[in-house]
Amino acid sequence: MFQKILIANRGEIACRVIRTARRLGIATVAVFSEADAQALHVREADEAHPIGPAPAAQSYLRGDAILEVARRTGAQAIHPGYGFLSENADFADACAAAGIAFIGPGPAAIRAMGSKAESKRLMVAAGVPTVPGYHGAAQEEALLAAEAARIGFPVLIKASAGGGGKGMRPVLTAEAFAEELEGARREARSAFGDDRVLLEKYLQRPRHVEVQVFGDAQGRVVHLHTRDCSVQRRHQKVLEEAPAPGLPEALRERLHEAAIAAARAVGYVNAGTVEFIVEGDEAYFLEMNTRLQVEHPVTEAVTGLDLVEWQLRIAAGQAIPTAWPPPARGHAVEVRLYAEDPAQNFQPSAGRLDRLILPETARVDAGVAEGDAVTAFYDPMIAKIVGTGADRDAALAALEGALRRTAVDGPKTNLVFLRRLVAHPALRGAELDTGFIAAHAADLLGPPEPAPPAALARAAAPPAPGPSVWERRDSWRLQGEAERVALLDDAGVERRITLHASPRGTRFDDGTIPPGGIGTDAVLEGGTLWLLPALDPYRPAGDEASKESRLSAPIPGRVVRLLVTVGDAVKKGQLLAVLEAMKTEIRIAAPRDGVIEHLGCAEGDSIEEGTEVATLKA
Ligand code: ADP
């Protein structure tokens, strides 16, 4: 086994690999970009080394810089995680040339499965069913249009080099084909630098079912059961479960066999996933991901295995145990908690996690902690939360409870959406297909429910009084009545609660007695955690105005120029400060006319994201 490994990744997957390595007594080396100097994976690893500026192309995608750290630190193997270099055959080659084990399949298997068109040709030859389509090299528009007509509309245009749902466009009619083709090519060119496309029959509401596989260097390939990942937004997964519910036994068997055949066809070693779309009794090969998947924890939950441990064992030359596959026991469901805005088509959101409360009743894989920031540079996932149980209902109930005990204050998140999703009768009924979110959007989207009065009361009430009147903070008087107003931030909505304190105690406007405050902004009420931070009643009126007045650093950086001092009158658009961050200059200008009331930094300071640069008053 290895004594020291390097993790060429960040966030939750880096933290997750570090955890397993530590349990196995393996030392860990983290790498980090300039934006991640304080990140959780850096704090958790035994040692950590910088590899470049924030943009991934200049850091986490720099195979040479990462290999250099591996050589310098004596790491014997590199775990690529998912994304970044995990499916980069050239990087796997470079690792081999440097005598460092790449924890994943061989470069040839990565190459063969790397192109959607190429992998589909391979699968046809191996007898694995694929969606009817066109995967040819010829790309003339007239030929593609003729192929689309042969396949029959609706068809799906996909980028050959695609991933993450980019460059994917359904075309419903022949008339729309030319325009959609142009759009798909444009997207593919900018995302992958390659505008080749393939065509597929567009299945209207299929299920996404995948099979976890493992191969060893001795030539054995086994499956580790199915997962269903049909619940997707923008063709990307948000909820995954194992095993895939409600599959006829014969179909399940066929999927296992097809997945093993696919892996064998490329001499697959280590962990991989073979993805299918399923409609009725038909299953079609979609692609093979030659790495660990984000959703692997649900497979771990039902098999009792640590898949990262087995990735390491197999990369070190061990054989798959003869008793595999272990039976799948119970059920597991994972959701991805993202910093994103469901109301804005799930657009990523960024910002500091002022509060992050994660449940203790479920497995949580997090890449950030309270106080950390979600930046615009990387995937906005905050954490994966996994519910498990003896059966699907129990797993979903556990997950629902866990999500009720989760709270985030900072960037926009999909937490409320996830709670509704997990509780939805159609999800409980396993009515799964890739159109699920669109079909139930009316139930799943929309503003959060207001906090119940009891939660507001508890958050607003002063902390339970101590024995001495001198230490009381509840406006206690010897005589008469004091009025105190508590302003609470209820998911962006301001709530005003008035308390009356008198020698007889404290009561609300309606005469009810507060329940004895707990002195915290997080209140558990009716089984749900409500985050109700107090707002400063004396802050300038209007939230927007106050936000606009305080100019803060959008990302961590250095103040290279500060052009104003306190008391200066400034005009809208006037340059106030210049930050240098990630080798680029960020110019901070006045959003409106005003006077500089306060400065939060000095020239030459290195400041964190969210630090005040200057505050304006009208
Ligand atoms: P990517 O590599 O970009 O993630 P995939 O080929 O894995 O793309 O497909 C992602 C998702 O797109 C699938 O899970 C499924 O929801 C949908 N999809 C892919 N191919 C088809 C198809 N032929 N018909 C209908 N939906 C499809």
XYZ file of C-alpha atoms and ligand atoms in Angstrom:
645
model
C 0.000 0.000 0.000
C 1.028 3.641 -0.494
C 2.562 5.625 2.371
C 1.841 9.048 0.905
C -0.638 10.252 -1.706
C -1.372 13.584 -3.354
C -4.943 14.737 -3.952
C -5.191 16.710 -7.194
C -8.524 18.270 -6.321
C -10.338 20.523 -3.852
C -13.624 20.775 -1.968
C -15.601 17.858 -0.617
C -13.948 15.172 -2.726
C -10.472 16.217 -1.578
C -11.648 16.189 2.058
C -13.298 12.821 1.531
C -10.125 11.216 0.097
C -8.073 12.704 2.952
C -10.446 11.086 5.493
C -10.024 7.611 4.026
C -6.270 7.984 3.672
C -5.987 9.064 7.296
C -7.992 6.041 8.442
C -5.609 3.820 6.471
C -2.529 5.536 7.920
C -1.557 7.118 4.584
C -0.050 10.624 4.638
C -1.808 13.231 2.472
C -0.554 16.075 0.311
C -3.054 18.733 -0.777
C -2.570 21.244 -3.567
C -4.356 24.570 -3.727
C -4.942 27.626 -5.859
C -4.559 31.198 -4.616
C -8.292 31.340 -3.905
C -8.056 28.216 -1.739
C -5.141 29.061 0.574
C -7.469 28.817 3.590
C -9.778 26.118 2.177
C -10.984 23.154 4.201
C -8.994 20.567 2.218
C -5.830 22.582 2.872
C -6.603 22.684 6.597
C -7.302 18.945 6.715
C -4.360 17.536 4.746
C -1.037 16.682 6.388
C 0.711 19.149 4.083
C -0.440 21.537 1.358
C 1.296 23.258 -1.541
C 0.283 26.149 -3.813
C -0.036 25.423 -7.547
C -1.131 28.742 -9.043
C -3.826 31.379 -9.454
C -7.535 30.815 -8.875
C -8.730 29.957 -12.393
C -8.623 26.163 -12.712
C -6.706 26.372 -15.999
C -3.852 27.984 -14.056
C -3.967 25.677 -11.020
C -6.061 22.497 -10.669
C -5.678 21.741 -14.381
C -1.904 22.262 -14.328
C -0.753 18.643 -14.474
C 2.915 19.707 -14.615
C 2.679 21.840 -11.454
C 0.852 19.069 -9.617
C 3.369 16.408 -10.659
C 6.153 18.712 -9.530
C 4.587 18.847 -6.037
C 4.228 15.043 -6.067
C 7.918 14.626 -6.905
C 9.040 17.158 -4.338
C 6.965 15.667 -1.531
C 7.608 12.024 -2.383
C 3.927 11.185 -2.982
C 3.674 7.740 -4.560
C 0.208 8.139 -6.034
C -2.199 10.851 -7.180
C -5.936 10.729 -6.568
C -7.590 12.966 -9.168
C -11.081 13.085 -7.575
C -13.714 14.030 -10.156
C -13.663 16.861 -12.687
C -10.363 18.683 -13.309
C -7.731 16.106 -14.415
C -9.682 12.975 -13.490
C -10.479 12.016 -17.081
C -7.368 13.437 -18.692
C -5.447 10.634 -20.418
C -2.384 12.843 -21.021
C -2.131 13.471 -17.290
C -2.427 9.721 -16.592
C 0.402 9.224 -19.119
C 2.522 11.891 -17.430
C 1.994 10.228 -14.030
C 3.133 6.890 -15.454
C 6.199 8.538 -17.014
C 7.047 10.090 -13.630
C 6.692 6.728 -11.888
C 3.728 7.935 -9.841
C 0.542 5.841 -9.677
C -2.565 7.497 -11.138
C -5.509 6.312 -9.036
C -7.852 5.435 -11.865
C -7.913 3.442 -15.083
C -5.113 3.300 -17.644
C -4.740 6.109 -20.203
C -6.035 3.883 -23.030
C -9.354 3.248 -21.267
C -9.712 6.965 -20.469
C -9.068 7.814 -24.139
C -11.464 5.187 -25.479
C -14.295 6.371 -23.212
C -13.393 10.071 -23.448
C -15.192 10.729 -26.687
C -18.926 10.105 -26.682
C -18.844 9.097 -30.361
C -15.848 6.809 -30.005
C -17.202 5.084 -26.891
C -20.536 4.471 -28.596
C -18.830 2.823 -31.575
C -16.948 0.608 -29.129
C -20.159 -0.325 -27.326
C -21.941 -1.255 -30.539
C -19.017 -3.600 -31.294
C -19.224 -5.060 -27.766
C -22.949 -5.713 -28.133
C -24.026 -3.076 -25.602
C -27.215 -1.303 -26.766
C -26.870 2.429 -27.546
C -29.512 5.048 -28.327
C -30.182 5.051 -32.085
C -28.115 7.871 -33.517
C -25.299 9.164 -35.676
C -21.747 9.099 -34.313
C -19.849 9.587 -37.548
C -16.783 11.700 -38.275
C -18.376 13.556 -41.221
C -19.897 16.794 -39.940
C -21.378 18.599 -42.977
C -24.621 20.291 -42.083
C -26.630 18.664 -44.904
C -25.438 15.217 -43.894
C -26.267 15.813 -40.225
C -29.733 17.065 -41.195
C -30.302 13.948 -43.299
C -29.155 11.747 -40.406
C -31.489 13.570 -38.027
C -34.381 12.898 -40.397
C -33.377 9.213 -40.614
C -33.267 8.894 -36.791
C -36.617 10.694 -36.615
C -37.484 13.792 -34.586
C -37.183 14.666 -31.770
C -33.403 14.288 -31.836
C -30.759 15.405 -29.366
C -27.598 17.156 -30.557
C -24.655 16.512 -28.236
C -21.079 17.760 -28.239
C -18.803 14.776 -28.966
C -16.352 16.052 -26.375
C -19.215 16.997 -24.065
C -19.773 16.833 -20.358
C -21.836 18.587 -17.733
C -24.781 18.934 -20.081
C -22.989 21.600 -22.164
C -23.565 21.723 -25.904
C -26.661 19.553 -25.580
C -29.768 20.627 -27.477
C -33.033 18.808 -28.113
C -34.523 19.514 -31.548
C -38.206 18.845 -31.901
C -38.719 19.481 -35.621
C -36.718 19.406 -38.855
C -37.306 23.158 -39.320
C -35.472 23.982 -36.078
C -32.469 21.754 -36.821
C -30.099 24.198 -38.568
C -30.407 26.851 -35.893
C -29.983 24.435 -32.978
C -26.974 22.834 -34.676
C -25.320 26.201 -34.944
C -26.020 26.895 -31.257
C -24.737 23.507 -30.121
C -21.529 23.948 -32.133
C -20.961 27.388 -30.697
C -21.409 26.100 -27.133
C -19.202 23.070 -27.765
C -16.454 25.189 -29.289
C -16.332 27.558 -26.332
C -16.645 24.841 -23.668
C -14.412 22.126 -25.135
C -12.517 23.751 -28.014
C -14.055 21.104 -30.278
C -17.293 21.650 -32.206
C -17.926 18.106 -33.391
C -21.379 16.811 -32.540
C -23.278 13.555 -32.520
C -26.986 12.963 -32.902
C -29.244 10.771 -30.829
C -32.872 9.860 -30.688
C -34.268 12.150 -27.983
C -36.096 10.117 -25.405
C -38.762 12.360 -23.924
C -38.773 11.337 -20.276
C -36.242 8.592 -19.658
C -34.736 7.522 -16.362
C -31.022 7.889 -15.777
C -29.736 4.637 -14.288
C -26.062 3.887 -13.823
C -23.976 0.969 -12.664
C -20.914 1.275 -10.443
C -18.147 -1.009 -11.656
C -14.707 -1.957 -10.424
C -11.927 -3.662 -12.355
C -8.599 -4.922 -11.037
C -5.185 -5.323 -12.639
C -5.723 -9.106 -12.603
C -8.456 -8.669 -15.233
C -11.574 -9.119 -13.125
C -14.525 -6.725 -13.496
C -17.515 -6.643 -11.127
C -20.564 -4.434 -10.692
C -21.525 -2.772 -7.400
C -25.238 -2.366 -8.186
C -27.263 0.458 -9.667
C -27.979 4.085 -8.877
C -30.852 6.222 -10.142
C -29.908 9.826 -10.934
C -32.982 10.929 -12.874
C -33.688 14.040 -10.830
C -31.691 16.627 -12.755
C -31.666 20.330 -13.480
C -29.865 21.614 -16.586
C -29.030 17.935 -17.370
C -27.101 17.745 -14.089
C -27.885 15.567 -11.117
C -29.258 16.872 -7.803
C -30.610 13.714 -6.140
C -29.221 10.212 -6.477
C -30.151 6.934 -4.879
C -29.017 3.332 -4.627
C -30.219 0.892 -5.636
C -32.332 2.262 -8.537
C -35.906 1.649 -7.344
C -38.566 -0.315 -9.187
C -36.433 -1.909 -11.909
C -37.712 -5.266 -13.122
C -35.198 -7.907 -12.034
C -34.422 -8.971 -15.614
C -33.657 -5.374 -16.616
C -31.443 -4.899 -13.564
C -29.490 -8.022 -14.544
C -29.137 -6.763 -18.108
C -27.778 -3.442 -16.881
C -25.205 -5.180 -14.678
C -24.094 -7.351 -17.588
C -23.963 -4.490 -20.081
C -21.893 -2.396 -17.654
C -19.412 -5.210 -17.119
C -19.194 -5.764 -20.893
C -18.534 -2.047 -21.420
C -15.734 -2.010 -18.841
C -14.212 -5.228 -20.208
C -14.230 -3.832 -23.742
C -11.637 -1.242 -22.691
C -9.655 -3.365 -20.203
C -10.960 -1.276 -17.349
C -9.096 -1.079 -14.035
C -10.271 0.749 -10.868
C -13.622 2.457 -10.175
C -15.870 3.579 -13.009
C -19.493 4.207 -13.795
C -21.455 3.090 -16.815
C -24.440 5.349 -17.441
C -27.642 4.338 -19.198
C -30.906 5.937 -20.066
C -33.857 3.678 -19.505
C -37.279 3.935 -21.071
C -39.777 1.213 -20.279
C -37.916 -2.045 -20.634
C -35.206 -0.616 -22.876
C -31.816 0.467 -21.595
C -29.303 2.367 -23.730
C -25.626 3.064 -23.030
C -25.030 6.787 -22.484
C -21.373 7.049 -21.504
C -18.768 5.685 -19.143
C -17.224 7.963 -16.544
C -13.707 6.732 -15.932
C -13.434 8.026 -12.363
C -15.214 8.155 -9.021
C -18.653 9.803 -9.244
C -19.972 12.564 -7.013
C -22.805 10.216 -6.005
C -20.613 7.293 -4.902
C -21.654 7.625 -1.205
C -25.047 6.017 -1.886
C -23.274 2.930 -3.226
C -21.011 2.932 -0.185
C -24.059 3.084 2.068
C -25.740 0.011 0.553
C -22.579 -2.083 0.065
C -20.808 -1.118 3.292
C -17.632 -0.477 1.285
C -15.357 2.544 1.222
C -14.885 3.025 -2.520
C -11.896 5.344 -2.112
C -10.174 2.682 -0.013
C -10.719 0.183 -2.813
C -9.505 2.648 -5.415
C -6.265 2.914 -3.436
C -5.973 -0.853 -2.905
C -6.511 -1.604 -6.578
C -4.095 1.111 -7.706
C -1.558 -0.524 -5.369
C -2.070 -3.831 -7.200
C -4.484 -5.678 -4.901
C -7.190 -7.904 -6.399
C -10.936 -7.439 -5.984
C -12.104 -9.763 -3.144
C -13.526 -13.030 -4.478
C -16.752 -12.493 -2.503
C -17.635 -9.363 -4.555
C -20.143 -8.104 -5.439
C -21.430 -7.793 -1.885
C -25.229 -7.740 -1.653
C -26.980 -4.343 -1.677
C -28.565 -3.843 1.736
C -31.150 -1.169 2.513
C -31.448 2.067 0.593
C -29.608 5.387 0.398
C -30.526 8.763 -1.096
C -28.125 11.674 -1.575
C -28.887 15.298 -2.334
C -26.424 17.971 -3.386
C -26.672 21.176 -1.412
C -25.596 23.896 -3.842
C -24.993 27.612 -3.591
C -27.414 28.374 -6.406
C -30.731 30.098 -6.959
C -33.571 27.765 -7.926
C -35.706 30.810 -8.789
C -33.132 31.890 -11.412
C -32.894 28.601 -13.288
C -30.490 27.254 -10.620
C -27.806 29.810 -11.441
C -24.727 29.468 -9.230
C -24.432 31.895 -6.344
C -21.294 32.925 -4.446
C -20.451 34.476 -1.130
C -19.325 33.895 2.413
C -21.115 31.208 4.434
C -21.952 33.381 7.439
C -23.767 30.434 8.999
C -23.552 26.797 7.958
C -25.275 24.243 10.126
C -25.057 20.703 8.771
C -27.055 17.800 10.183
C -25.549 15.304 12.576
C -28.124 12.633 11.803
C -26.865 11.820 8.300
C -23.640 11.315 6.402
C -22.424 14.700 5.234
C -19.571 15.201 2.770
C -18.721 18.893 2.908
C -15.919 20.840 1.301
C -16.518 24.017 3.262
C -17.183 25.074 6.839
C -18.908 28.071 8.383
C -16.964 31.230 7.561
C -15.587 29.829 4.289
C -16.591 31.317 0.967
C -18.154 29.769 -2.098
C -16.335 31.429 -4.985
C -17.308 31.842 -8.587
C -14.212 29.940 -9.709
C -15.324 26.417 -8.893
C -18.336 24.180 -8.550
C -20.758 25.811 -6.102
C -21.503 22.631 -4.157
C -21.602 23.161 -0.396
C -22.170 19.585 0.759
C -23.690 16.224 -0.056
C -26.191 14.918 2.466
C -27.059 11.217 2.482
C -30.098 9.584 4.085
C -30.000 5.841 4.669
C -32.525 3.316 5.904
C -33.719 -0.256 5.764
C -35.875 0.671 2.760
C -36.495 3.640 0.461
C -39.197 5.232 2.639
C -36.947 5.087 5.677
C -33.998 6.546 3.747
C -36.124 9.441 2.441
C -37.588 10.103 5.884
C -34.073 10.207 7.338
C -32.952 12.583 4.595
C -35.977 14.824 5.092
C -35.203 15.045 8.817
C -31.549 15.802 8.086
C -32.462 18.597 5.642
C -34.743 20.124 8.261
C -31.726 20.366 10.526
C -29.618 22.079 7.899
C -29.334 25.853 7.670
C -27.269 28.224 5.561
C -26.928 31.990 5.706
C -24.865 33.636 3.017
C -25.168 32.786 -0.658
C -28.496 31.677 -2.104
C -28.938 27.907 -1.821
C -31.222 25.139 -3.018
C -31.969 23.978 0.559
C -35.686 24.789 0.556
C -35.997 23.259 -2.912
C -34.317 20.062 -1.659
C -36.619 19.826 1.369
C -39.659 20.074 -0.904
C -38.169 17.632 -3.395
C -37.490 14.967 -0.778
C -40.980 15.350 0.701
C -42.778 15.369 -2.670
C -45.374 12.602 -3.113
C -44.180 11.859 -6.669
C -40.636 11.350 -5.405
C -41.897 9.257 -2.513
C -43.802 7.235 -5.132
C -40.572 6.757 -7.148
C -42.137 8.383 -10.223
C -38.676 9.103 -11.563
C -37.646 10.502 -14.924
C -35.386 13.277 -16.146
C -38.376 15.630 -16.508
C -39.192 15.404 -12.790
C -38.174 18.928 -11.764
C -39.850 20.571 -14.755
C -43.027 18.557 -14.191
C -43.252 19.507 -10.506
C -41.730 22.994 -10.676
C -44.855 24.594 -9.235
C -44.499 22.554 -6.040
C -40.726 22.730 -5.776
C -39.932 26.355 -6.562
C -41.269 29.556 -5.044
C -40.357 31.518 -1.949
C -39.725 29.718 1.334
C -42.505 29.443 3.905
C -42.311 32.173 6.548
C -40.890 31.100 9.892
C -43.718 30.095 12.276
C -44.589 32.565 15.081
C -43.168 30.246 17.727
C -39.760 30.253 15.999
C -39.809 34.061 15.688
C -40.803 34.351 19.345
C -37.934 32.204 20.506
C -35.393 33.965 18.322
C -36.659 37.396 19.437
C -36.940 36.625 23.141
C -34.051 37.744 25.289
C -31.799 35.019 26.701
C -33.314 33.402 29.790
C -32.499 35.750 32.718
C -29.895 34.883 35.314
C -30.489 35.376 39.042
C -29.113 38.936 39.225
C -31.142 41.854 37.896
C -27.859 43.622 37.105
C -26.999 41.022 34.502
C -30.403 40.834 32.852
C -30.612 41.854 29.195
C -34.400 41.673 28.860
C -35.184 45.341 29.523
C -36.256 44.533 33.060
C -37.513 47.535 35.010
C -38.342 48.104 38.638
C -41.416 50.002 37.535
C -43.306 50.617 34.324
C -42.906 48.938 30.994
C -40.088 48.961 28.471
C -40.650 48.302 24.794
C -38.052 46.508 22.798
C -38.190 45.813 19.063
C -36.432 42.800 17.628
C -35.776 42.771 13.891
C -35.150 39.353 12.409
C -34.004 38.292 8.969
C -36.325 35.474 7.912
C -34.780 34.179 4.662
C -34.377 37.698 3.334
C -37.710 38.978 4.695
C -37.537 41.471 7.568
C -39.719 40.505 10.562
C -40.424 43.001 13.348
C -41.328 41.655 16.779
C -42.215 43.942 19.689
C -41.553 42.853 23.253
C -42.853 44.578 26.378
C -40.827 44.142 29.530
C -42.254 44.956 32.955
C -41.589 43.866 36.523
C -43.991 40.990 35.861
C -41.908 39.721 32.964
C -41.746 40.021 29.193
C -44.669 39.620 26.822
C -45.427 40.067 23.134
C -47.911 42.503 21.600
C -50.701 39.951 21.821
C -50.071 39.285 25.503
C -48.343 35.936 25.098
C -45.225 35.227 27.099
C -41.996 34.482 25.185
C -40.726 30.976 25.704
C -37.429 31.974 27.295
C -34.978 32.955 24.608
C -32.108 30.708 23.718
C -29.857 33.550 22.684
C -29.068 32.145 19.249
C -30.148 32.800 15.687
C -30.859 29.125 14.950
C -34.125 27.889 16.407
C -35.495 24.387 16.195
C -39.266 24.556 15.935
C -41.652 21.873 14.688
C -38.698 19.662 13.714
C -37.218 22.346 11.455
C -34.201 24.526 12.059
C -35.014 28.198 11.383
C -32.167 30.597 10.916
C -33.317 34.025 12.119
C -30.329 36.344 12.527
C -31.043 39.633 14.270
C -30.930 42.717 12.074
C -29.518 45.962 13.384
C -32.549 48.237 13.924
C -30.325 51.276 13.418
C -28.901 50.260 10.068
C -29.644 52.649 7.188
C -33.142 52.204 5.789
C -33.622 49.898 2.818
C -31.520 46.818 2.365
C -30.319 47.691 -1.104
C -29.143 51.136 -0.049
C -27.182 49.656 2.835
C -25.593 47.069 0.598
C -24.652 49.694 -1.898
C -23.106 51.844 0.800
C -20.668 49.221 1.973
C -18.211 48.373 -0.775
C -16.438 45.120 -0.106
C -13.855 42.943 -1.778
C -15.591 40.481 -4.133
C -12.675 38.026 -3.837
C -9.563 37.897 -1.656
C -6.821 40.195 -2.891
C -4.324 42.966 -2.178
C -5.202 46.655 -2.083
C -2.769 48.115 -4.609
C -4.292 51.601 -4.702
C -6.597 53.464 -2.373
C -7.584 56.755 -3.995
C -9.809 58.350 -1.345
C -9.744 59.312 2.330
C -12.531 59.704 4.878
C -14.619 62.783 4.189
C -13.975 62.896 0.425
C -16.987 63.673 -1.721
C -17.148 61.241 -4.648
C -19.172 61.032 -7.842
C -20.955 57.984 -9.170
C -18.505 55.845 -11.151
C -15.417 57.443 -9.572
C -12.585 54.988 -8.979
C -12.051 54.482 -5.240
C -9.656 51.557 -4.997
C -7.867 48.946 -7.052
C -7.411 45.398 -5.790
C -5.106 42.863 -7.281
C -6.474 39.372 -7.101
C -5.611 36.320 -9.151
C -3.235 38.354 -11.294
C -6.037 40.600 -12.451
C -7.008 44.067 -11.313
C -10.364 44.613 -9.740
C -11.516 48.228 -9.790
C -13.871 49.406 -7.082
C -15.894 52.435 -8.117
C -18.565 54.480 -6.336
C -22.044 53.092 -7.123
C -23.545 56.568 -6.576
C -22.649 60.081 -5.439
C -21.736 60.346 -1.759
C -19.158 60.999 0.908
C -16.597 58.478 2.157
C -17.691 57.722 5.692
C -15.227 55.013 6.587
C -12.355 53.006 5.130
C -11.938 49.335 5.985
C -8.404 48.841 4.700
C -5.196 50.627 3.809
C -3.056 50.548 0.691
C -0.897 47.443 0.647
C -3.269 45.364 2.825
C -4.134 41.824 1.843
C -7.817 41.444 2.475
C -10.320 38.605 2.596
C -13.388 38.340 0.442
C -16.184 40.416 1.947
C -13.829 42.788 3.786
C -15.028 46.382 3.733
C -13.041 48.571 1.366
C -15.003 51.763 1.935
C -18.405 52.883 3.162
C -20.300 55.702 1.508
C -22.881 57.950 3.050
C -25.376 59.953 1.074
P -22.954 14.927 -20.059
O -21.715 14.117 -20.328
O -22.905 16.296 -20.669
O -23.359 14.928 -18.618
P -24.729 12.736 -20.815
O -24.609 12.128 -22.145
O -24.145 12.001 -19.654
O -24.112 14.218 -20.888
O -26.230 13.058 -20.507
C -26.638 13.828 -19.401
C -28.145 13.748 -19.232
O -28.822 14.188 -20.409
C -28.682 12.354 -19.008
O -28.619 11.969 -17.657
C -30.110 12.490 -19.498
O -30.899 13.133 -18.527
C -29.988 13.436 -20.673
N -29.855 12.688 -21.944
C -28.713 12.265 -22.521
N -28.977 11.634 -23.692
C -30.305 11.655 -23.855
C -31.196 11.172 -24.876
N -30.768 10.555 -25.975
N -32.516 11.392 -24.707
C -32.975 12.028 -23.617
N -32.205 12.510 -22.642
C -30.882 12.329 -22.741
